[in-house]
């Protein structure tokens, strides 16, 4: 067995790992790098392997850093099946179409700004997305399936977002029966909406994510208490709560948490407005997969026979719906994208809210360096929103415990539950400091030294 690492090595984007078993070539994920998509030298436009040589592609979940290059892979000659859980397949369809639309708009806008420049070429077009959708094979959790002769694949619930999965391969190598496991992105425990990550035992080779391997995040009960206090403040001051949130996963989790406060903890209900067309479409997908939620969550989220249908919850499909929120008096909650405040309708709401000390911004998503969201989270006195500067007078709360990624304590719990005796282990999808902090935590359960691979490195195991 050989594993080659082609992305998410000492970084958190571009997930792509090539597994070769008995002369069969299987790619785990095919995600976007954080890179200029229009740059001809971008790693998003090229591969270190021949896509046409792949026998299959396995997707762990539908975040763009795990699926965003699939149309490019198909354009470069891949013709095999693409496996995904049913929810991931539904979400992937929406996410890739949205990505193609954004790239086309960005290319057009750049041409309008510089009409004499060379036309920019998007990474892929909608037609490329259609070829990806044609190749999708839906595979539910806990259903062992012969992926290729002699190789059985099983998906396990990773608890990260709707449809997220760990990927298990069982195969024979000579007389030995072996088991390989890729965690994908591992979720947190006891977060209320999704099931805890499945425990997998008897692992021979492990590839584990490590995003928050150096962090200990607040437990869910603490997060709910903090959210409770923020809602009470908004009720007292008749003000607005503005939440920048990623459309996939974080928006739906925040809806769940507010409904839990209102209906389980008897907090006075406050209107919730979801102002993101993409989040609205993705919430429709969330409604279609009730088996992915804990029974308690289904009871909480269900109203009039539909999930995410509470009377306090309102969606804003049009720009007019979005603008009307400016004229509503609080208390109210606005959840909008983008999660890092770099685009989308959230900037419109921030512009109208940041100078009022009664309002609050609640940061619940990861904020990359130099983004507007990071500046808000770090308490900048003045921030630039689009073309204007504003005093940041409103209250700012950072609740990063709402992350969908396992923290250090979650990793420790999951590694221990595996039973140990792992022959080889690799850490991916994390910044170097996170990997270096997590490695000693994983090492007691692994026979050989834990490896932190470089991009392009290959290992026989």
Short mmCIF file of C-alpha atoms in Angstrom, two decimals:
data_model
loop_
_atom_site.label_atom_id
_atom_site.label_comp_id
_atom_site.label_asym_id
_atom_site.label_seq_id
_atom_site.Cartn_x
_atom_site.Cartn_y
_atom_site.Cartn_z
CA UNK A 1 0.00 0.00 0.00
CA UNK A 2 1.28 3.49 -0.89
CA UNK A 3 -0.08 6.90 0.16
CA UNK A 4 0.90 10.14 -1.59
CA UNK A 5 -0.12 13.52 -0.20
CA UNK A 6 -1.14 16.18 -2.73
CA UNK A 7 -2.84 18.79 -0.55
CA UNK A 8 -3.82 19.83 3.00
CA UNK A 9 -0.19 19.22 4.05
CA UNK A 10 0.83 21.68 6.77
CA UNK A 11 -2.19 23.75 5.70
CA UNK A 12 -5.97 23.45 5.82
CA UNK A 13 -6.90 23.68 2.14
CA UNK A 14 -6.52 21.56 -0.97
CA UNK A 15 -7.34 18.18 0.58
CA UNK A 16 -6.20 15.41 -1.83
CA UNK A 17 -4.57 12.10 -0.88
CA UNK A 18 -3.74 9.34 -3.37
CA UNK A 19 -3.99 5.77 -2.06
CA UNK A 20 -2.61 2.89 -4.12
CA UNK A 21 -3.67 -0.63 -3.15
CA UNK A 22 -2.83 -3.69 -5.27
CA UNK A 23 -2.15 -1.48 -8.32
CA UNK A 24 -5.48 0.36 -7.91
CA UNK A 25 -5.38 4.16 -7.57
CA UNK A 26 -7.95 5.91 -5.36
CA UNK A 27 -8.07 9.66 -4.66
CA UNK A 28 -9.43 10.81 -1.31
CA UNK A 29 -10.98 14.28 -1.76
CA UNK A 30 -10.10 16.87 -4.40
CA UNK A 31 -10.34 20.25 -2.69
CA UNK A 32 -9.51 23.85 -3.52
CA UNK A 33 -6.32 25.51 -2.32
CA UNK A 34 -6.36 29.01 -0.87
CA UNK A 35 -4.91 30.50 -4.04
CA UNK A 36 -5.77 32.93 -6.83
CA UNK A 37 -8.04 30.81 -9.01
CA UNK A 38 -7.27 32.86 -12.13
CA UNK A 39 -3.49 32.56 -11.85
CA UNK A 40 -2.27 30.10 -14.54
CA UNK A 41 0.31 28.81 -12.03
CA UNK A 42 -2.27 28.22 -9.30
CA UNK A 43 -2.13 24.74 -7.72
CA UNK A 44 -5.87 24.63 -8.37
CA UNK A 45 -5.18 24.31 -12.11
CA UNK A 46 -2.75 21.39 -12.11
CA UNK A 47 -2.18 17.96 -10.59
CA UNK A 48 0.98 16.09 -9.61
CA UNK A 49 -0.59 12.85 -10.90
CA UNK A 50 -2.48 11.81 -14.00
CA UNK A 51 -6.24 12.18 -13.34
CA UNK A 52 -6.99 9.68 -16.11
CA UNK A 53 -5.07 7.00 -14.19
CA UNK A 54 -7.42 7.09 -11.19
CA UNK A 55 -9.83 4.21 -10.63
CA UNK A 56 -12.13 6.10 -8.23
CA UNK A 57 -12.51 9.28 -6.18
CA UNK A 58 -13.90 9.21 -2.63
CA UNK A 59 -15.31 12.41 -1.11
CA UNK A 60 -15.37 12.83 2.67
CA UNK A 61 -17.72 15.86 2.74
CA UNK A 62 -18.85 18.84 0.68
CA UNK A 63 -16.79 21.80 1.89
CA UNK A 64 -14.94 23.45 -1.00
CA UNK A 65 -11.51 22.62 0.43
CA UNK A 66 -12.49 18.96 -0.10
CA UNK A 67 -14.53 19.07 -3.36
CA UNK A 68 -13.64 22.33 -5.15
CA UNK A 69 -11.29 20.86 -7.81
CA UNK A 70 -13.51 17.94 -8.87
CA UNK A 71 -14.61 19.68 -12.11
CA UNK A 72 -10.95 20.41 -12.89
CA UNK A 73 -10.12 16.74 -12.32
CA UNK A 74 -12.84 15.70 -14.78
CA UNK A 75 -11.68 18.32 -17.28
CA UNK A 76 -8.17 16.79 -17.05
CA UNK A 77 -9.37 13.32 -18.01
CA UNK A 78 -10.80 11.52 -14.96
CA UNK A 79 -13.61 9.22 -16.08
CA UNK A 80 -14.28 6.98 -13.06
CA UNK A 81 -16.91 7.01 -10.30
CA UNK A 82 -17.04 9.64 -7.54
CA UNK A 83 -18.36 8.27 -4.25
CA UNK A 84 -20.21 10.39 -1.67
CA UNK A 85 -22.84 9.97 1.02
CA UNK A 86 -26.37 10.96 -0.14
CA UNK A 87 -26.36 14.31 1.76
CA UNK A 88 -22.85 15.11 0.49
CA UNK A 89 -23.94 14.41 -3.09
CA UNK A 90 -26.89 16.81 -2.70
CA UNK A 91 -24.75 19.53 -1.14
CA UNK A 92 -21.91 19.05 -3.64
CA UNK A 93 -24.34 19.75 -6.48
CA UNK A 94 -25.23 23.15 -4.98
CA UNK A 95 -21.70 24.12 -3.88
CA UNK A 96 -20.01 23.43 -7.22
CA UNK A 97 -22.69 25.23 -9.21
CA UNK A 98 -22.36 28.23 -6.89
CA UNK A 99 -18.57 28.16 -7.29
CA UNK A 100 -18.87 28.12 -11.11
CA UNK A 101 -21.28 31.08 -10.95
CA UNK A 102 -18.98 33.11 -8.67
CA UNK A 103 -15.95 32.46 -10.88
CA UNK A 104 -17.85 33.56 -13.98
CA UNK A 105 -19.00 36.75 -12.22
CA UNK A 106 -15.49 37.47 -10.91
CA UNK A 107 -14.04 37.04 -14.41
CA UNK A 108 -16.67 39.35 -15.91
CA UNK A 109 -16.17 42.02 -13.24
CA UNK A 110 -12.39 41.91 -13.67
CA UNK A 111 -12.84 42.40 -17.42
CA UNK A 112 -15.11 45.39 -16.83
CA UNK A 113 -12.52 46.97 -14.52
CA UNK A 114 -9.69 46.35 -17.01
CA UNK A 115 -11.23 46.12 -20.50
CA UNK A 116 -7.81 46.08 -22.22
CA UNK A 117 -6.51 43.10 -20.24
CA UNK A 118 -6.51 39.46 -21.34
CA UNK A 119 -9.84 37.72 -20.54
CA UNK A 120 -9.62 35.62 -17.38
CA UNK A 121 -10.44 31.95 -17.55
CA UNK A 122 -12.47 30.41 -14.68
CA UNK A 123 -11.21 27.16 -13.18
CA UNK A 124 -14.29 25.41 -14.53
CA UNK A 125 -17.69 26.02 -16.10
CA UNK A 126 -21.17 24.73 -15.29
CA UNK A 127 -20.74 22.09 -18.01
CA UNK A 128 -17.81 20.63 -16.05
CA UNK A 129 -19.99 20.45 -12.94
CA UNK A 130 -22.56 18.43 -14.94
CA UNK A 131 -19.91 15.81 -15.68
CA UNK A 132 -19.08 15.58 -11.97
CA UNK A 133 -22.74 15.06 -11.08
CA UNK A 134 -22.99 12.32 -13.73
CA UNK A 135 -20.22 10.38 -12.01
CA UNK A 136 -21.64 10.52 -8.47
CA UNK A 137 -22.32 7.22 -6.71
CA UNK A 138 -24.27 7.60 -3.46
CA UNK A 139 -23.22 5.36 -0.61
CA UNK A 140 -24.85 5.53 2.85
CA UNK A 141 -23.10 5.17 6.20
CA UNK A 142 -22.18 1.70 7.49
CA UNK A 143 -22.77 -0.10 4.20
CA UNK A 144 -19.62 -2.06 3.23
CA UNK A 145 -19.28 -1.96 -0.56
CA UNK A 146 -16.79 -3.58 -2.91
CA UNK A 147 -15.16 -0.46 -4.31
CA UNK A 148 -12.73 -2.37 -6.53
CA UNK A 149 -11.79 -6.07 -6.66
CA UNK A 150 -10.42 -6.98 -3.23
CA UNK A 151 -11.07 -3.54 -1.70
CA UNK A 152 -14.12 -2.94 0.50
CA UNK A 153 -15.08 0.62 1.41
CA UNK A 154 -17.26 1.73 4.32
CA UNK A 155 -18.37 5.25 5.21
CA UNK A 156 -18.69 6.18 8.92
CA UNK A 157 -20.33 9.33 10.30
CA UNK A 158 -17.62 11.92 11.05
CA UNK A 159 -20.01 14.32 12.86
CA UNK A 160 -18.46 17.39 11.18
CA UNK A 161 -21.30 18.63 8.93
CA UNK A 162 -24.33 17.02 7.33
CA UNK A 163 -23.15 13.97 5.36
CA UNK A 164 -19.52 14.17 6.48
CA UNK A 165 -17.79 10.82 6.57
CA UNK A 166 -14.69 8.90 7.54
CA UNK A 167 -13.45 6.57 4.79
CA UNK A 168 -12.48 2.99 5.67
CA UNK A 169 -10.79 0.54 3.30
CA UNK A 170 -10.50 -3.18 4.13
CA UNK A 171 -8.26 -5.26 1.89
CA UNK A 172 -5.85 -8.17 1.80
CA UNK A 173 -2.13 -7.75 1.34
CA UNK A 174 -0.71 -11.22 0.81
CA UNK A 175 -2.07 -13.24 3.75
CA UNK A 176 -2.70 -10.14 5.90
CA UNK A 177 -6.07 -8.48 6.32
CA UNK A 178 -5.51 -4.72 6.62
CA UNK A 179 -7.61 -1.66 7.45
CA UNK A 180 -7.00 1.94 6.36
CA UNK A 181 -8.95 4.90 7.75
CA UNK A 182 -9.12 8.55 6.64
CA UNK A 183 -10.94 10.72 9.19
CA UNK A 184 -11.91 13.47 6.74
CA UNK A 185 -12.79 16.39 9.01
CA UNK A 186 -13.63 15.02 12.44
CA UNK A 187 -16.47 16.70 14.32
CA UNK A 188 -16.86 17.70 17.96
CA UNK A 189 -18.61 15.59 20.58
CA UNK A 190 -21.94 16.39 22.20
CA UNK A 191 -22.75 19.45 20.09
CA UNK A 192 -26.47 18.75 20.11
CA UNK A 193 -27.46 18.49 16.44
CA UNK A 194 -25.41 15.79 14.73
CA UNK A 195 -24.28 12.44 16.08
CA UNK A 196 -20.85 12.09 17.66
CA UNK A 197 -18.06 10.86 15.37
CA UNK A 198 -18.21 7.08 14.93
CA UNK A 199 -15.48 5.16 16.74
CA UNK A 200 -13.51 2.83 14.44
CA UNK A 201 -11.27 0.07 15.83
CA UNK A 202 -8.58 -2.27 14.45
CA UNK A 203 -6.99 0.44 12.27
CA UNK A 204 -3.66 -0.40 10.64
CA UNK A 205 -3.06 2.88 8.79
CA UNK A 206 -4.61 6.20 9.88
CA UNK A 207 -4.72 9.57 8.10
CA UNK A 208 -6.13 12.11 10.57
CA UNK A 209 -7.03 15.77 10.25
CA UNK A 210 -5.53 18.12 12.85
CA UNK A 211 -7.17 21.56 12.41
CA UNK A 212 -7.61 22.32 16.13
CA UNK A 213 -5.02 19.91 17.50
CA UNK A 214 -3.51 22.70 19.61
CA UNK A 215 -6.78 24.16 20.92
CA UNK A 216 -9.23 23.35 23.69
CA UNK A 217 -12.62 24.83 22.82
CA UNK A 218 -15.56 25.54 25.12
CA UNK A 219 -17.99 22.67 25.61
CA UNK A 220 -21.50 23.06 24.22
CA UNK A 221 -23.20 23.85 27.54
CA UNK A 222 -20.81 26.77 28.06
CA UNK A 223 -21.46 28.03 24.52
CA UNK A 224 -25.22 27.93 25.09
CA UNK A 225 -24.87 29.94 28.31
CA UNK A 226 -22.80 32.56 26.48
CA UNK A 227 -25.35 32.71 23.68
CA UNK A 228 -28.13 32.99 26.27
CA UNK A 229 -26.45 36.06 27.81
CA UNK A 230 -26.08 37.69 24.37
CA UNK A 231 -29.79 37.15 23.59
CA UNK A 232 -30.82 38.57 26.98
CA UNK A 233 -28.70 41.66 26.28
CA UNK A 234 -30.39 42.15 22.88
CA UNK A 235 -33.84 41.83 24.49
CA UNK A 236 -32.93 44.34 27.17
CA UNK A 237 -31.49 46.87 24.70
CA UNK A 238 -33.96 46.10 21.88
CA UNK A 239 -30.96 45.64 19.59
CA UNK A 240 -29.61 43.44 16.81
CA UNK A 241 -27.33 40.40 16.90
CA UNK A 242 -25.30 40.04 13.68
CA UNK A 243 -23.70 36.65 13.01
CA UNK A 244 -21.34 36.11 10.06
CA UNK A 245 -21.59 32.39 9.30
CA UNK A 246 -20.59 29.96 6.58
CA UNK A 247 -23.63 28.91 4.56
CA UNK A 248 -22.88 25.21 4.97
CA UNK A 249 -22.91 23.77 8.47
CA UNK A 250 -22.41 26.79 10.70
CA UNK A 251 -25.63 28.57 9.69
CA UNK A 252 -27.74 25.46 10.38
CA UNK A 253 -25.93 24.82 13.67
CA UNK A 254 -26.62 28.36 14.88
CA UNK A 255 -30.31 27.99 13.99
CA UNK A 256 -30.38 24.78 16.03
CA UNK A 257 -28.69 26.42 19.03
CA UNK A 258 -31.07 29.40 19.11
CA UNK A 259 -34.10 27.12 18.84
CA UNK A 260 -32.68 25.06 21.68
CA UNK A 261 -32.47 28.19 23.82
CA UNK A 262 -36.02 29.22 22.94
CA UNK A 263 -37.75 25.87 23.25
CA UNK A 264 -35.66 23.85 25.70
CA UNK A 265 -34.32 26.56 28.01
CA UNK A 266 -37.36 28.85 27.88
CA UNK A 267 -35.53 31.94 26.69
CA UNK A 268 -37.92 34.50 25.22
CA UNK A 269 -37.99 33.86 21.44
CA UNK A 270 -36.36 36.41 19.15
CA UNK A 271 -36.86 36.50 15.35
CA UNK A 272 -34.03 34.80 13.41
CA UNK A 273 -33.38 36.01 9.85
CA UNK A 274 -31.19 33.88 7.57
CA UNK A 275 -29.97 36.27 4.88
CA UNK A 276 -28.07 34.14 2.36
CA UNK A 277 -29.51 32.57 -0.80
CA UNK A 278 -26.88 29.82 -0.64
CA UNK A 279 -27.62 29.07 3.03
CA UNK A 280 -31.33 28.94 2.18
CA UNK A 281 -30.75 26.34 -0.56
CA UNK A 282 -28.46 24.33 1.69
CA UNK A 283 -31.00 24.40 4.53
CA UNK A 284 -33.48 22.83 2.09
CA UNK A 285 -31.01 19.94 1.72
CA UNK A 286 -30.74 19.71 5.52
CA UNK A 287 -34.52 19.26 5.67
CA UNK A 288 -34.31 16.22 3.40
CA UNK A 289 -32.03 14.11 5.61
CA UNK A 290 -33.65 13.72 9.06
CA UNK A 291 -31.81 10.45 9.77
CA UNK A 292 -28.55 12.41 10.11
CA UNK A 293 -29.72 14.23 13.26
CA UNK A 294 -30.09 12.99 16.81
CA UNK A 295 -33.70 12.18 17.79
CA UNK A 296 -33.67 15.15 20.18
CA UNK A 297 -32.64 17.46 17.36
CA UNK A 298 -35.39 16.21 15.07
CA UNK A 299 -37.99 16.99 17.75
CA UNK A 300 -36.48 20.44 18.29
CA UNK A 301 -36.10 21.38 14.61
CA UNK A 302 -39.44 20.03 13.42
CA UNK A 303 -42.51 22.22 13.10
CA UNK A 304 -45.61 21.40 11.01
CA UNK A 305 -43.93 18.25 9.79
CA UNK A 306 -40.79 19.94 8.39
CA UNK A 307 -37.30 20.48 9.76
CA UNK A 308 -35.90 24.02 10.13
CA UNK A 309 -39.45 25.33 10.07
CA UNK A 310 -39.85 27.09 13.43
CA UNK A 311 -42.15 30.15 13.65
CA UNK A 312 -39.19 32.30 14.78
CA UNK A 313 -37.19 31.42 11.65
CA UNK A 314 -37.34 33.56 8.50
CA UNK A 315 -35.39 33.31 5.24
CA UNK A 316 -34.54 36.29 3.03
CA UNK A 317 -34.37 35.12 -0.60
CA UNK A 318 -34.23 38.55 -2.27
CA UNK A 319 -32.22 41.75 -1.88
CA UNK A 320 -35.44 43.58 -0.97
CA UNK A 321 -35.99 41.12 1.88
CA UNK A 322 -32.43 41.78 3.01
CA UNK A 323 -32.77 45.59 2.90
CA UNK A 324 -36.01 45.52 4.91
CA UNK A 325 -34.03 44.21 7.89
CA UNK A 326 -32.41 47.65 8.19
CA UNK A 327 -35.77 49.15 9.14
CA UNK A 328 -36.79 46.53 11.70
CA UNK A 329 -36.41 47.27 15.38
CA UNK A 330 -34.72 44.76 17.67
CA UNK A 331 -34.44 42.44 19.28
CA UNK A 332 -33.60 40.30 16.27
CA UNK A 333 -30.88 37.95 15.01
CA UNK A 334 -29.38 38.14 11.51
CA UNK A 335 -27.29 35.20 10.26
CA UNK A 336 -25.60 35.99 6.94
CA UNK A 337 -22.62 35.00 4.83
CA UNK A 338 -19.81 35.14 4.13
CA UNK A 339 -18.42 33.68 7.32
CA UNK A 340 -15.25 35.80 7.18
CA UNK A 341 -17.14 38.99 6.17
CA UNK A 342 -15.22 39.27 2.89
CA UNK A 343 -18.25 39.11 0.59
CA UNK A 344 -22.00 38.59 0.59
CA UNK A 345 -24.83 40.27 2.44
CA UNK A 346 -23.11 40.25 5.83
CA UNK A 347 -21.16 43.39 4.87
CA UNK A 348 -24.42 45.22 4.21
CA UNK A 349 -25.65 44.38 7.75
CA UNK A 350 -22.34 45.16 9.41
CA UNK A 351 -22.30 48.58 7.76
CA UNK A 352 -25.66 49.41 9.35
CA UNK A 353 -24.89 47.91 12.78
CA UNK A 354 -21.27 48.38 13.81
CA UNK A 355 -21.44 51.97 15.04
CA UNK A 356 -24.35 51.38 17.46
CA UNK A 357 -23.00 50.24 20.89
CA UNK A 358 -26.28 48.46 21.63
CA UNK A 359 -25.80 45.98 18.76
CA UNK A 360 -23.61 42.88 18.89
CA UNK A 361 -21.51 40.90 16.43
CA UNK A 362 -21.04 37.22 17.31
CA UNK A 363 -18.09 35.50 15.62
CA UNK A 364 -18.72 31.75 15.35
CA UNK A 365 -16.63 30.87 12.27
CA UNK A 366 -12.90 30.59 11.65
CA UNK A 367 -11.41 33.94 10.60
CA UNK A 368 -8.33 33.84 8.37
CA UNK A 369 -5.59 36.44 8.71
CA UNK A 370 -6.19 39.85 7.12
CA UNK A 371 -9.93 39.25 6.64
CA UNK A 372 -12.54 41.72 7.86
CA UNK A 373 -13.83 39.05 10.23
CA UNK A 374 -10.39 38.64 11.82
CA UNK A 375 -10.11 42.42 12.34
CA UNK A 376 -13.52 42.47 14.04
CA UNK A 377 -12.65 39.46 16.21
CA UNK A 378 -9.40 41.11 17.29
CA UNK A 379 -11.23 44.29 18.31
CA UNK A 380 -10.02 46.83 15.76
CA UNK A 381 -11.18 50.36 16.59
CA UNK A 382 -12.04 51.17 12.97
CA UNK A 383 -12.88 48.83 10.11
CA UNK A 384 -13.34 49.33 6.39
CA UNK A 385 -16.53 47.85 4.95
CA UNK A 386 -16.50 48.04 1.18
CA UNK A 387 -15.46 51.65 0.46
CA UNK A 388 -16.17 53.29 3.82
CA UNK A 389 -14.53 53.37 7.25
CA UNK A 390 -16.62 52.80 10.40
CA UNK A 391 -15.98 52.98 14.13
CA UNK A 392 -16.42 49.53 15.66
CA UNK A 393 -18.59 50.57 18.60
CA UNK A 394 -20.85 47.53 18.95
CA UNK A 395 -20.11 44.62 21.27
CA UNK A 396 -18.09 41.75 19.77
CA UNK A 397 -18.26 38.18 21.08
CA UNK A 398 -16.00 35.38 19.80
CA UNK A 399 -17.52 31.92 20.31
CA UNK A 400 -15.12 29.73 18.35
CA UNK A 401 -16.35 26.64 20.20
CA UNK A 402 -19.13 26.40 17.61
CA UNK A 403 -16.52 25.09 15.18
CA UNK A 404 -17.40 21.86 13.42
CA UNK A 405 -13.83 20.58 13.95
CA UNK A 406 -12.72 18.37 16.83
CA UNK A 407 -10.56 20.11 19.39
CA UNK A 408 -7.65 18.64 21.33
CA UNK A 409 -9.92 16.93 23.86
CA UNK A 410 -12.12 15.45 21.14
CA UNK A 411 -9.06 14.02 19.37
CA UNK A 412 -7.78 12.53 22.63
CA UNK A 413 -11.16 10.86 23.22
CA UNK A 414 -11.41 9.50 19.67
CA UNK A 415 -7.82 8.19 19.48
CA UNK A 416 -8.26 6.39 22.80
CA UNK A 417 -11.50 4.76 21.65
CA UNK A 418 -9.77 3.22 18.63
CA UNK A 419 -7.97 0.80 20.93
CA UNK A 420 -4.55 1.83 19.63
CA UNK A 421 -2.11 -0.60 18.01
CA UNK A 422 -2.16 1.49 14.82
CA UNK A 423 0.83 0.61 12.64
CA UNK A 424 1.27 3.93 10.78
CA UNK A 425 -0.35 7.37 11.18
CA UNK A 426 -0.21 10.64 9.27
CA UNK A 427 -1.46 14.11 10.21
CA UNK A 428 -2.97 16.36 7.53
CA UNK A 429 -5.33 19.36 7.29
CA UNK A 430 -3.77 21.60 9.91
CA UNK A 431 -1.27 24.38 10.39
CA UNK A 432 2.20 23.17 11.47
CA UNK A 433 1.73 24.25 15.11
CA UNK A 434 -1.54 22.28 15.34
CA UNK A 435 0.07 19.16 13.89
CA UNK A 436 3.09 19.41 16.16
CA UNK A 437 0.83 19.78 19.20
CA UNK A 438 -1.39 16.85 18.19
CA UNK A 439 1.38 14.42 17.24
CA UNK A 440 2.39 13.56 20.86
CA UNK A 441 -1.29 13.00 21.68
CA UNK A 442 -1.65 10.46 18.88
CA UNK A 443 1.77 8.80 19.27
CA UNK A 444 0.92 6.45 22.22
CA UNK A 445 -1.62 4.71 19.99
CA UNK A 446 0.76 4.25 17.02
CA UNK A 447 3.61 1.72 16.68
CA UNK A 448 5.83 3.79 14.36
CA UNK A 449 6.55 7.56 14.61
CA UNK A 450 3.60 9.76 13.59
CA UNK A 451 4.37 11.43 10.24
CA UNK A 452 3.59 15.02 9.23
CA UNK A 453 3.98 14.79 5.44
CA UNK A 454 5.09 17.45 2.99
CA UNK A 455 3.15 18.09 -0.22
CA UNK A 456 4.14 15.51 -2.83
CA UNK A 457 5.64 13.04 -0.36
CA UNK A 458 4.82 9.38 -0.81
CA UNK A 459 5.00 6.51 1.71
CA UNK A 460 4.78 2.72 1.54
CA UNK A 461 2.97 1.38 4.57
#
